[in-house]
Structures are given as structure tokens and as C-alpha cells.
Amino acid sequence: MPRLRHITALTLLAISSITVPHSAAALDIKSEHPRLFATKTDFAALKAAIPTVALPAKYGTVTLKIKPGQLTSRDFKNALIFGTLSHPGNHLYIRHVDDWDTENTIGLQIMLLYSDTNALVNKRINIARSNTATITIHYNNPDKFVSLVVDGGTIEGGAPQPWRQGWEPDQANPQPYYFAKRENDEVLEFKVENSTMDEVWNGRNLDWRLGGAYYFFIEQAKKKVATVMGCSSQPIPSDVNHACNVNTASRAIITETAAELGLAYQLTGQKPYADAALAYSRHIASVPVHTNGEWSMGARVGALGMIYDWIYDYLQEADRADIRAKIKETIRYDVAGTDNDLVGMICGNLNPLAGTTFACSKTANITRNYISGHHGSAIQGAALGLLAIADRETKAEVMPMIDTLHWHQVHQDGDRMAGFLPTRNYISQDGGHQSLFTYGTGDELLLRMAMWRKVQTSGTDALIDAHSNFAPKLVLPYLYGMRKGYVDGARTDWDGTFPAAGDNYDTHSTDGPIASVTLAAALAGDGIAAAFYKDQIQAPRLLWNTEPLWERLYFPGTLAQPRANDLPLAKHFAVAGNVLMRDTWHYNDAVLLDFKSTSFASENHHHLDQNSFSLFYRAPLLVDSGKYDDYYTAHWENYYRRTIAHNTIVVFDPQEAFMRDGKTFSNDGGQWYRGEIYPTLEQIKPGGINALDGVTAFETGDHYTYAVGNASKAYKSGATEKLHHEQGFHRSIIYLRQDGAKPIVLVHDRINSPKKLLATSLLHSVERPETFASQRYLDGGRYAIDGAANPPLRIRNGGGMVTVEPLLPKQATIRIVGGSAAEGRRCVQRPDVSRTTPDEYDCRFTVRGADGISYNYPPRNVFWSPQPPAPDAGNWRIEIAPAAEGATGWQFQRFLNVLRVGVDDGTPKAPENPTSELLASSDNSADAVKLDNDQTVVFSTTYAPVKTLKWGPQNPAASMLVAGLEADKYYRIVCNASTECSVVQEAGEGPGRYKSSAKGVLDYPPAGRR
């Protein structure tokens, strides 16, 4: 039973009188340390997996058979192969020396050392490129004999050398036996034999990746020790990425620094790492506990918890007491009148702790932040701190708060489940998320669930397990959404990247978060995820990447057997509204279209981008533009997160004002927030105040994918609606795969504006769109296209190309907008004055104001996060409208763009005329496109599914894909080459009748008759 002698009677009375939310079953926290994320057994298993070898005393032989690899830009300088240079005792070291490489040979260095600077043997070995060499090192200390033999030829020794001191490995102070190499080294044999030539160790199953990760991790940890030990001797830096900045840095810096030092201590047992961790705890304790609010408070508490738990056996009781006190003080601290502290993050709006207890004065309520916000990370930081110290006297004191923290993960709320996990289970029921691809990964949630399981005596948590069905599905958007794979040889900016959607920073498949969700799936039996981890995460990583070490610790177990990807070529993530379409699972040759129409509105990292899409082939062709310079910057508020920055529709209303918290933002004519900025789970479900219609139809087959999104509710409604709340903006996309060619994409929009406002369709690009006719400068970075109506536009980038054929509206007004200094055109700048150096020639991020002037909102010069490749931000956009600005509009407007994707053919200009032809419709029921003589695609012009469509004429033998029909009904097709075609619904099955799909698409001729 826990001892309570340090808790006063008054405190006990206070605890007993408070209603605290409890988990379904009482939490039974382990008593032993470590217990956060890993136990002694887990650390021991990781240590056992790290490659190591003990060289025999006195006598031994080391044999290395290697085909050395050519130096690449991905290799570490002077890459070691075995051992280490820095060691005070006798040790062996084998490495590359880059400067020794010649046109014909690769140079290795073999050293037998007495210390860092005193070597018995120090030899250069030149191995012919593409050759394999066998290197044998023999030592016999009693006879003072060593030899170094390469391919049978003696390089050093060969006879006893009594004048030498002799050499044997230091047994009292064994050297670290690091294993790493160049990426292209082939190690064919590595073994150690004793004095009788019995093999005592071999490296046949050596995990070089784990070896390299361990070596590089320890080298980084040594540097981190030096950094941390110097923190107290200098002013706290302002750099938010500096480990010593415990004032304002995040969990990614403060908590991770503690974890790195703790892991280094657990793996080596060496005192310097523990000393540094203890020093770091004291450095953290020197900062006023409320500094920088919950953002850094949670990071500091999490760090203290990791230090307390992972170096527990090294700490003196006085040190432990100091850390316990600081954790409790920080969590208790309540910044008056605000929730910007850990109490606010845990208990909710102005809900302080009850007296001196660790219990909220009222039932905790943060239901608006289970979808997004900082509450999850703040609660995790508090959990790390309290779970670390929840033993002995402290346990009874902190358990009420621990119960609350666990309760936030999942709990019963009336007749439904609530908390972080049920909320994520709803949104990510199929793996999707509204904030893909940088945010919304779900990796931190996976680790939080693992932590709660690990700290309990049983090692399990049935309540968490019951609401984590989403976990093995989180990888799916990344399987579908990776734009380009890694290949041997030349690398590009796009390898392992994903669409730059939502708030995004530099994100690659090799990153830890992507690896985490992939491993979760592979451990659950997903062989496709296992293959993705092997081919797109492990293989392209540097051998000096530390992530494999953490992954082995956090995701132990046996992965599924890798297997080829045989998933359908498109996937719809229902609640999140992502639809990802591709034509092949060969990542390096895929055309990826990312369509988004989320089923709810929210703000955090979630853009005003409903019914938008991006397109990638070999490089970004149509992009989600702008840069994530930070929250609440001029660029972020007025351009980046706004509809104008995306490939969707804007409808400019000069009377419309976009306002929040008394501040007016740019009038881009786009979407605005609906309902609550931070909604509850119930508010985002159908019928809730934040609900949108999202993707209303999706189906996919071998040769096409069809998706429909309804973004009508994403636009503001007033007394007279800018866009009709049900029929305002429907977008249909058909992704048509081609035999022997890249896909053709058709984008069909139906607009209903009761105020008769002109809609404008946007297409953003990296490179300037080309036209056959000349482009005439207007103003504000805008160019008019002279020549024939609706000319094709061509966009090239990185060897890929898309030709845009704007078929509707007829006689469209088309503008090209953007550019920078190369064009020499000036734009009016609206920068963040204190953080941006404006460039008067920057016209990339313009929004046309009510006064007719285009204002450019450039991003800040200094970014808080690593940025994606610069071209992803876009430089240009195409604007397609029914008429010029200021003209009277129409209530009903339609847009139809045909996008033809292919390899950049190098032609100097776009074609003069489109390949596609818009066919007539005698009753205006259809927008039909003759793609060529053999393919026609037809869209209904109405919103409700129809029984009849008419268009033509066309080749009666051509294939037809007809969308907008009633579902699962039989239709008769009548085509006359000289007049028109029609589809007419019939009563039932019969000769010459064809059934529409469950989503109202008629595919003729049916599968099997093509």
C-alpha cells in the first residue's frame, strides 16, 4: 500500500471530496524504472540487437572480406567500417579515407592503437575499384607479434618482433565496437577467431543499418553532452532549435534532448550521459515554470519525466526529490485568467486545480480540442512527468491527475465514447486525416498509446486497444500519396515526398513519423507496408540515420513478410475527404492526383481548400501553393491557408468581408470557416454545425476513377447567398487511365450563384504556363492571352508536362498571374514588416483587392520549420472566368478542363488548338467531351441524377464514360454518327441495355468487351 506520510490530512480530505473522472478500470502503474515507453527488458533487447563483438585477449585473428564502394554524397566523411578512433586504451580501427581514393583504387586505413594518438600499426591499403579484398589482422601479444595480410600478401609483420611492446585488445576498458560503412560497401565476410583458429564471432547476420544508427547516435549524444554541460555557463539562447533554450523551445527539442541522453545512458551505462541528463534537469529547473506557457511547460515537464525515469538508478534521492518537486510545481502553476498553462490544457476553460491537489476543481472538459490543438501534446508532457514520479509517497498524490490524463484518451460521455482516440477513430477510420500530409500523421498518438500500455503492470490497456482500430490504417495515405520513389543514382527534390497540402514543412518517406505509421501496419500483418518500409524508408536512408535505433525500441516485433502492392489504384478517405488517384504503383513513373473535399471545417493546420486538387508527374505540375512560414503571419492569414492559394474556385463579392477577432483579412473570394474553429466530434459529424458535404461520390476501376465533391457549404452564406448552400459548387473529377500513355484528367464544375457573381477557376504551377499566342501584361503580375478563345496552356516541370484544355466556359477570360524578378514587373507588397524583406518584383502570392489592386503577401524570410523544396510553393497561377472582372455574372456557370499528362516533349510552345472537342447537347443536358475519335466522356449539367442525356455527334464505336446518371439503373445507348447520341433509362434488364454503377456512371463498352 502506498505510503502517505508526506500528505497532510487536509490534502487527503480535499482529494476525497472531489469528483474525478476515472478510467473504466483503475490504472495499476508499475513500480520499477524505467517504465516510460520501455522497460529494462526492452533496453536489454535493443542492446542485444546492436552489433558488437568482443575480441579475444592475448591472441586473435580478425578477417574482413570486403568489396569497397565508391564514395557518394550520401556517405559520411571518412566512413568507419569497424571500431573507433577515440579510445584511451588498446583498440582496432578500420575506416575509409576519402582523400586516398583515386581513379583506380579505394583507400582504407587499418590501425592497431594504444590510444587516440599512439598507433602500433597504421597502414594504408589500396584496393582496386570493383575488386574484393580479404584483410586478415592477427595479434599474439605474448610473442609481441602482429601481422596485417591483404589477399595473401603481408603488409605488416610476419615474424616475432621482440623490440615492440606487443598488442592485445584492452579487456579492462573494452573499446566500443562500432559497425558502419559506406552505402555501397559490400562486406562478404567478417569473422573473429581465437588462438586455436576457432570462430568465436561472425558477422553473417550483421545489421549494418542498426550498427550505423547506433554509431551515429552515440556520436550525436557525445556532442549533446558537450552542449548541455555548457548550458549553465551562457545566457539561454533565443534559437528555438537549441537544446539550451528551455525557455521557448518545443518538445521536439527539450523533451527529445532528455530522451537522447537517457537512451545513451541506457545503452552504454556511461556516466557522462547521466551527468549531462542531471545537469539538463537543473538547467530546466532554473527557468520560471510558466515561461512560454503550455508549449514549453509541457516540453520541460516531459523532459524531467524522461530524465527521472531513464536514469533513475543513477540519481541520488535528493536529485529525484528536486525533479519531483519541479514537475509538480510546473503542472500546478495556473496562469490567472488564461488556459495557456498545463492546468488549462488538462482541465479545460478556466477550471483550476482544487486547492493544493492534483485534481481539476470540476470535471475536465476539452472536447473542442480532441480533434486538433496543443492539448494532446501538453497532456502527453504532463503524463510523462507524473507517470515517472508515480511511486511511493507521490503516487497517491498524483494519481487523480493521471486518471484525468488517461480519461482524456478515451472515456464514456453519456451514450457515446469521447476522447482523443474515439475522435481519431472516427476521422481516421480508413487512415485519412484532414491535415495531411505533414500534420495528421498520427505517429505521436501511436507512441502515446504505447506509453500508456507500457507503464501499466499488465503491459496492456484494454480501453485504449478497443479504440485504436485506426492505427494500422494510418500508413495508407502515405502509400497512396508518395509522389516519387527513391532510385539508385541521381536524386531529385521530389524523392519520397508527398503533396504539399495543408500546413506543411519538409516531409519525406524516410522521416521518423512516416516510418512509425508504416511499422505499426507492418507489425499488424500488412505485407505491403512492410515492403514500403524496406524499399522507401530503409533503403534510401543514410546508413548514418539514427531513426532505426528508436524504431527498434518503440516498435519491437516481427514485421509481416513484404509483398508487392496490389491495392486498387485509387482510394477515398471518407471523413477526411482525401481522394488519391494514380496510374501505377511504380512510384517513379506515376501520375498522382490528390483531390480533397473534407466532410467538416476546422482551422488548425487545415486550409480553406475544399474541392481542390494537385497533380504530379516527375515533378509538381499543378500545386498547392504558398509557404508555411508560421501561424498568423500576413502570408499565412491572407494567402497560404486561403482558397486563392489552391486549385479550386473563388467567387469575388466586393461586399464580402473576411473577419475574425476584429481583424479583416484579404477578400480572395474564397471559402471561410464554418461553425467552430475548434469543433467537437459531434459538431463535425453529419448534421453538425461544422459539417460539410465533402466527397459525395467515389468509385474506381482498372481504367478510371470517378470522384465528386460538394464544397457549397464551405463558402460563407448570407441573406443573399454568394453560392447556393446545397448546389453552390459541385466538382466532378474523372481520372482516365490510358493504354500505353499517361492518364487524361477531366475536371467538371457546376456553380450556382444566387447573387450572379462570376466564379474563377484557379490552377497553380511552378513554371510559367505557355500558350501558342502571346501573353500581354496588364497589371499586378497579371497577363492576358491574345488570340483564339480558350487556347490550350502547357505547364512543364522536371521532365513532366500537363496540357490544360479549358473547354468551359466558352469564350472564357483567361489570365496568367505571378512571376518574380525575372519578369521585372512590380506588385504592391503587404509583408510582415518586422520579419520580411519585401521584394517589389514578387508577384507570386497576390490577392486582388476590392480596389482592383493586386496585393502580394510574401512569406517571412525566416521559417520556423524546414521547408519543402522551394518550387512546391508555386510561382504562377491560371485564372479562368466566364467574363472579365466587373462584368455581370450568371447564376449557373460551368467549368470543364481537360488535363493531358505526359513526358515533356520539348516543343517550344503549347499547341494552337485543343485536341479535345466539346460536343453539342440539343437539350443542354450534357457537357460531353470527345477526347479523340475513340473516347468520349459525358457529364450531366444538372445536380440531381438523371434518366436521359443527349450529346453529339460522335463516333458510334467510341468508348463512352457517362457520369451523373441514376445509380444501378439500366440504360439504352443510341448513337448516330451524323446527329447525336443519347442514353435513356429503361425499365429493366434486356438486350442492348447497360447498367449504371452504384455511383451513377455508365462505362461503355462494359469491362471484358474492350
Coordinates of N, CA, C and O in Angstrom, one line a residue, residues 407-467:
W407 N -8.1 9.5 -18.9 CA -9.5 9.7 -19.2 C -9.6 10.5 -20.5 O -10.6 10.2 -21.3
H408 N -8.7 11.4 -20.7 CA -8.8 12.2 -22.0 C -8.5 11.3 -23.2 O -8.9 11.7 -24.3
Q409 N -7.8 10.2 -23.0 CA -7.5 9.4 -24.2 C -8.8 8.7 -24.7 O -9.1 8.7 -25.9
V410 N -9.6 8.2 -23.7 CA -10.9 7.6 -24.1 C -11.8 7.5 -22.9 O -11.3 7.1 -21.8
H411 N -13.0 7.9 -23.0 CA -14.0 7.8 -21.9 C -15.4 7.8 -22.4 O -15.7 8.2 -23.5
Q412 N -16.3 7.3 -21.5 CA -17.7 7.3 -21.8 C -18.3 8.7 -21.5 O -18.1 9.3 -20.5
D413 N -19.0 9.2 -22.5 CA -19.7 10.5 -22.4 C -21.1 10.3 -22.7 O -21.5 10.4 -23.9
G414 N -22.0 10.0 -21.7 CA -23.4 9.7 -22.0 C -23.5 8.4 -22.7 O -23.0 7.4 -22.3
D415 N -24.1 8.5 -23.9 CA -24.3 7.2 -24.7 C -23.2 7.1 -25.7 O -23.4 6.2 -26.7
R416 N -22.2 7.8 -25.7 CA -21.1 7.7 -26.7 C -19.7 7.8 -26.0 O -19.6 8.2 -24.9
M417 N -18.7 7.4 -26.8 CA -17.4 7.4 -26.4 C -16.7 8.7 -26.8 O -17.1 9.3 -27.9
A418 N -15.8 9.3 -26.0 CA -15.2 10.6 -26.3 C -13.7 10.5 -25.9 O -13.3 9.5 -25.3
G419 N -13.0 11.5 -26.3 CA -11.5 11.5 -26.1 C -10.7 11.5 -27.3 O -11.3 11.5 -28.5
F420 N -9.4 11.6 -27.2 CA -8.5 11.7 -28.4 C -8.7 10.5 -29.3 O -8.8 10.6 -30.5
L421 N -8.8 9.3 -28.7 CA -8.8 8.1 -29.5 C -10.1 7.8 -30.2 O -10.1 7.6 -31.4
P422 N -11.3 8.0 -29.6 CA -12.5 7.8 -30.3 C -12.7 8.9 -31.4 O -13.2 8.6 -32.5
T423 N -12.2 10.1 -31.2 CA -12.2 11.1 -32.2 C -11.4 10.7 -33.4 O -11.8 10.8 -34.5
R424 N -10.1 10.3 -33.1 CA -9.3 9.9 -34.2 C -9.8 8.6 -34.9 O -9.7 8.5 -36.1
N425 N -10.4 7.8 -34.1 CA -11.0 6.6 -34.7 C -12.1 6.9 -35.7 O -12.3 6.2 -36.7
Y426 N -12.8 8.0 -35.5 CA -13.8 8.4 -36.4 C -13.2 9.1 -37.7 O -13.5 8.7 -38.8
I427 N -12.3 10.0 -37.5 CA -11.8 10.8 -38.6 C -10.9 9.8 -39.4 O -10.9 9.9 -40.7
S428 N -10.1 9.0 -38.8 CA -9.2 8.1 -39.5 C -9.6 6.7 -39.6 O -8.8 5.8 -39.5
Q429 N -10.9 6.5 -39.7 CA -11.5 5.2 -39.7 C -10.9 4.4 -40.9 O -10.9 3.1 -40.9
D430 N -10.5 5.1 -41.9 CA -9.8 4.4 -43.1 C -8.4 4.9 -43.3 O -7.8 4.6 -44.3
G431 N -7.9 5.6 -42.3 CA -6.5 6.1 -42.3 C -6.3 7.6 -42.7 O -5.2 8.1 -42.5
G432 N -7.3 8.2 -43.2 CA -7.2 9.6 -43.7 C -7.1 10.6 -42.5 O -7.4 10.3 -41.4
H433 N -6.8 11.9 -42.9 CA -6.8 13.0 -41.9 C -7.0 14.3 -42.7 O -6.4 14.4 -43.8
Q434 N -7.7 15.2 -42.1 CA -7.9 16.5 -42.7 C -6.7 17.3 -42.9 O -6.7 18.3 -43.7
S435 N -5.6 17.0 -42.2 CA -4.4 17.9 -42.2 C -3.2 17.2 -42.9 O -2.1 17.6 -42.7
L436 N -3.4 16.1 -43.7 CA -2.3 15.5 -44.4 C -1.6 16.5 -45.2 O -2.2 17.5 -45.7
F437 N -0.3 16.4 -45.5 CA 0.5 15.1 -45.2 C 1.6 15.3 -44.1 O 2.1 14.4 -43.6
T438 N 1.8 16.6 -43.7 CA 2.8 16.8 -42.7 C 2.2 16.6 -41.3 O 2.7 15.8 -40.5
Y439 N 1.1 17.3 -41.1 CA 0.4 17.1 -39.8 C -0.6 16.0 -40.0 O -1.0 15.6 -41.1
G440 N -1.1 15.4 -38.9 CA -2.1 14.4 -39.1 C -1.5 13.0 -39.3 O -2.2 12.0 -39.6
T441 N -0.2 12.9 -39.2 CA 0.4 11.6 -39.5 C -0.1 10.5 -38.5 O -0.4 9.4 -38.8
G442 N -0.2 10.9 -37.2 CA -0.7 10.0 -36.2 C 0.4 9.3 -35.4 O 0.2 8.5 -34.5
D443 N 1.7 9.6 -35.7 CA 2.8 8.9 -35.1 C 2.9 9.1 -33.6 O 3.1 8.2 -32.8
E444 N 2.7 10.4 -33.2 CA 2.7 10.7 -31.8 C 1.6 10.0 -31.0 O 1.8 9.6 -29.9
L445 N 0.5 9.9 -31.6 CA -0.6 9.2 -31.0 C -0.3 7.7 -30.8 O -0.6 7.1 -29.8
L446 N 0.4 7.1 -31.7 CA 0.8 5.7 -31.6 C 1.8 5.6 -30.4 O 1.6 4.6 -29.6
L447 N 2.7 6.5 -30.2 CA 3.6 6.4 -29.1 C 2.9 6.7 -27.8 O 3.3 6.1 -26.8
R448 N 1.9 7.6 -27.8 CA 1.2 7.8 -26.6 C 0.4 6.6 -26.1 O 0.4 6.2 -24.9
M449 N -0.2 5.9 -27.1 CA -0.9 4.7 -26.7 C 0.1 3.6 -26.2 O -0.2 2.9 -25.2
A450 N 1.3 3.5 -26.8 CA 2.3 2.6 -26.4 C 2.7 2.9 -25.0 O 3.0 2.0 -24.2
M451 N 2.9 4.2 -24.7 CA 3.3 4.6 -23.3 C 2.3 4.2 -22.3 O 2.7 3.6 -21.2
W452 N 1.0 4.4 -22.5 CA 0.0 4.0 -21.5 C 0.0 2.5 -21.3 O -0.2 2.1 -20.2
R453 N 0.2 1.8 -22.4 CA 0.3 0.3 -22.2 C 1.5 -0.1 -21.3 O 1.4 -0.9 -20.4
K454 N 2.6 0.5 -21.7 CA 3.9 0.1 -21.1 C 3.9 0.4 -19.6 O 4.6 -0.4 -18.8
V455 N 3.4 1.5 -19.1 CA 3.5 1.9 -17.7 C 2.7 1.1 -16.8 O 2.9 1.1 -15.6
Q456 N 1.7 0.3 -17.4 CA 0.8 -0.5 -16.5 C 1.4 -1.9 -16.3 O 2.1 -2.4 -17.1
T457 N 1.1 -2.4 -15.1 CA 1.7 -3.6 -14.7 C 1.4 -4.7 -15.7 O 2.3 -5.6 -16.0
S458 N 0.3 -4.7 -16.2 CA -0.1 -5.8 -17.2 C 0.6 -5.6 -18.6 O 0.6 -6.5 -19.4
G459 N 1.1 -4.4 -18.8 CA 1.6 -4.1 -20.1 C 0.6 -3.9 -21.2 O 0.9 -3.8 -22.4
T460 N -0.7 -3.8 -20.8 CA -1.7 -3.7 -21.8 C -2.7 -2.6 -21.3 O -2.7 -2.2 -20.1
D461 N -3.6 -2.2 -22.2 CA -4.7 -1.2 -21.8 C -5.9 -1.5 -22.7 O -5.9 -1.1 -23.9
A462 N -6.8 -2.3 -22.2 CA -7.9 -2.8 -23.0 C -8.8 -1.7 -23.5 O -9.3 -1.7 -24.7
L463 N -8.9 -0.6 -22.8 CA -9.7 0.5 -23.2 C -9.1 1.2 -24.4 O -9.8 1.6 -25.4
I464 N -7.8 1.5 -24.3 CA -7.1 2.1 -25.5 C -7.1 1.1 -26.7 O -7.4 1.6 -27.8
D465 N -6.9 -0.1 -26.5 CA -6.9 -1.1 -27.6 C -8.2 -1.1 -28.3 O -8.3 -1.3 -29.5
A466 N -9.3 -1.0 -27.5 CA -10.7 -1.0 -28.1 C -11.0 0.2 -29.0 O -11.9 0.1 -29.8
H467 N -10.2 1.2 -28.9 CA -10.4 2.4 -29.7 C -9.2 2.8 -30.6 O -9.0 4.0 -30.8

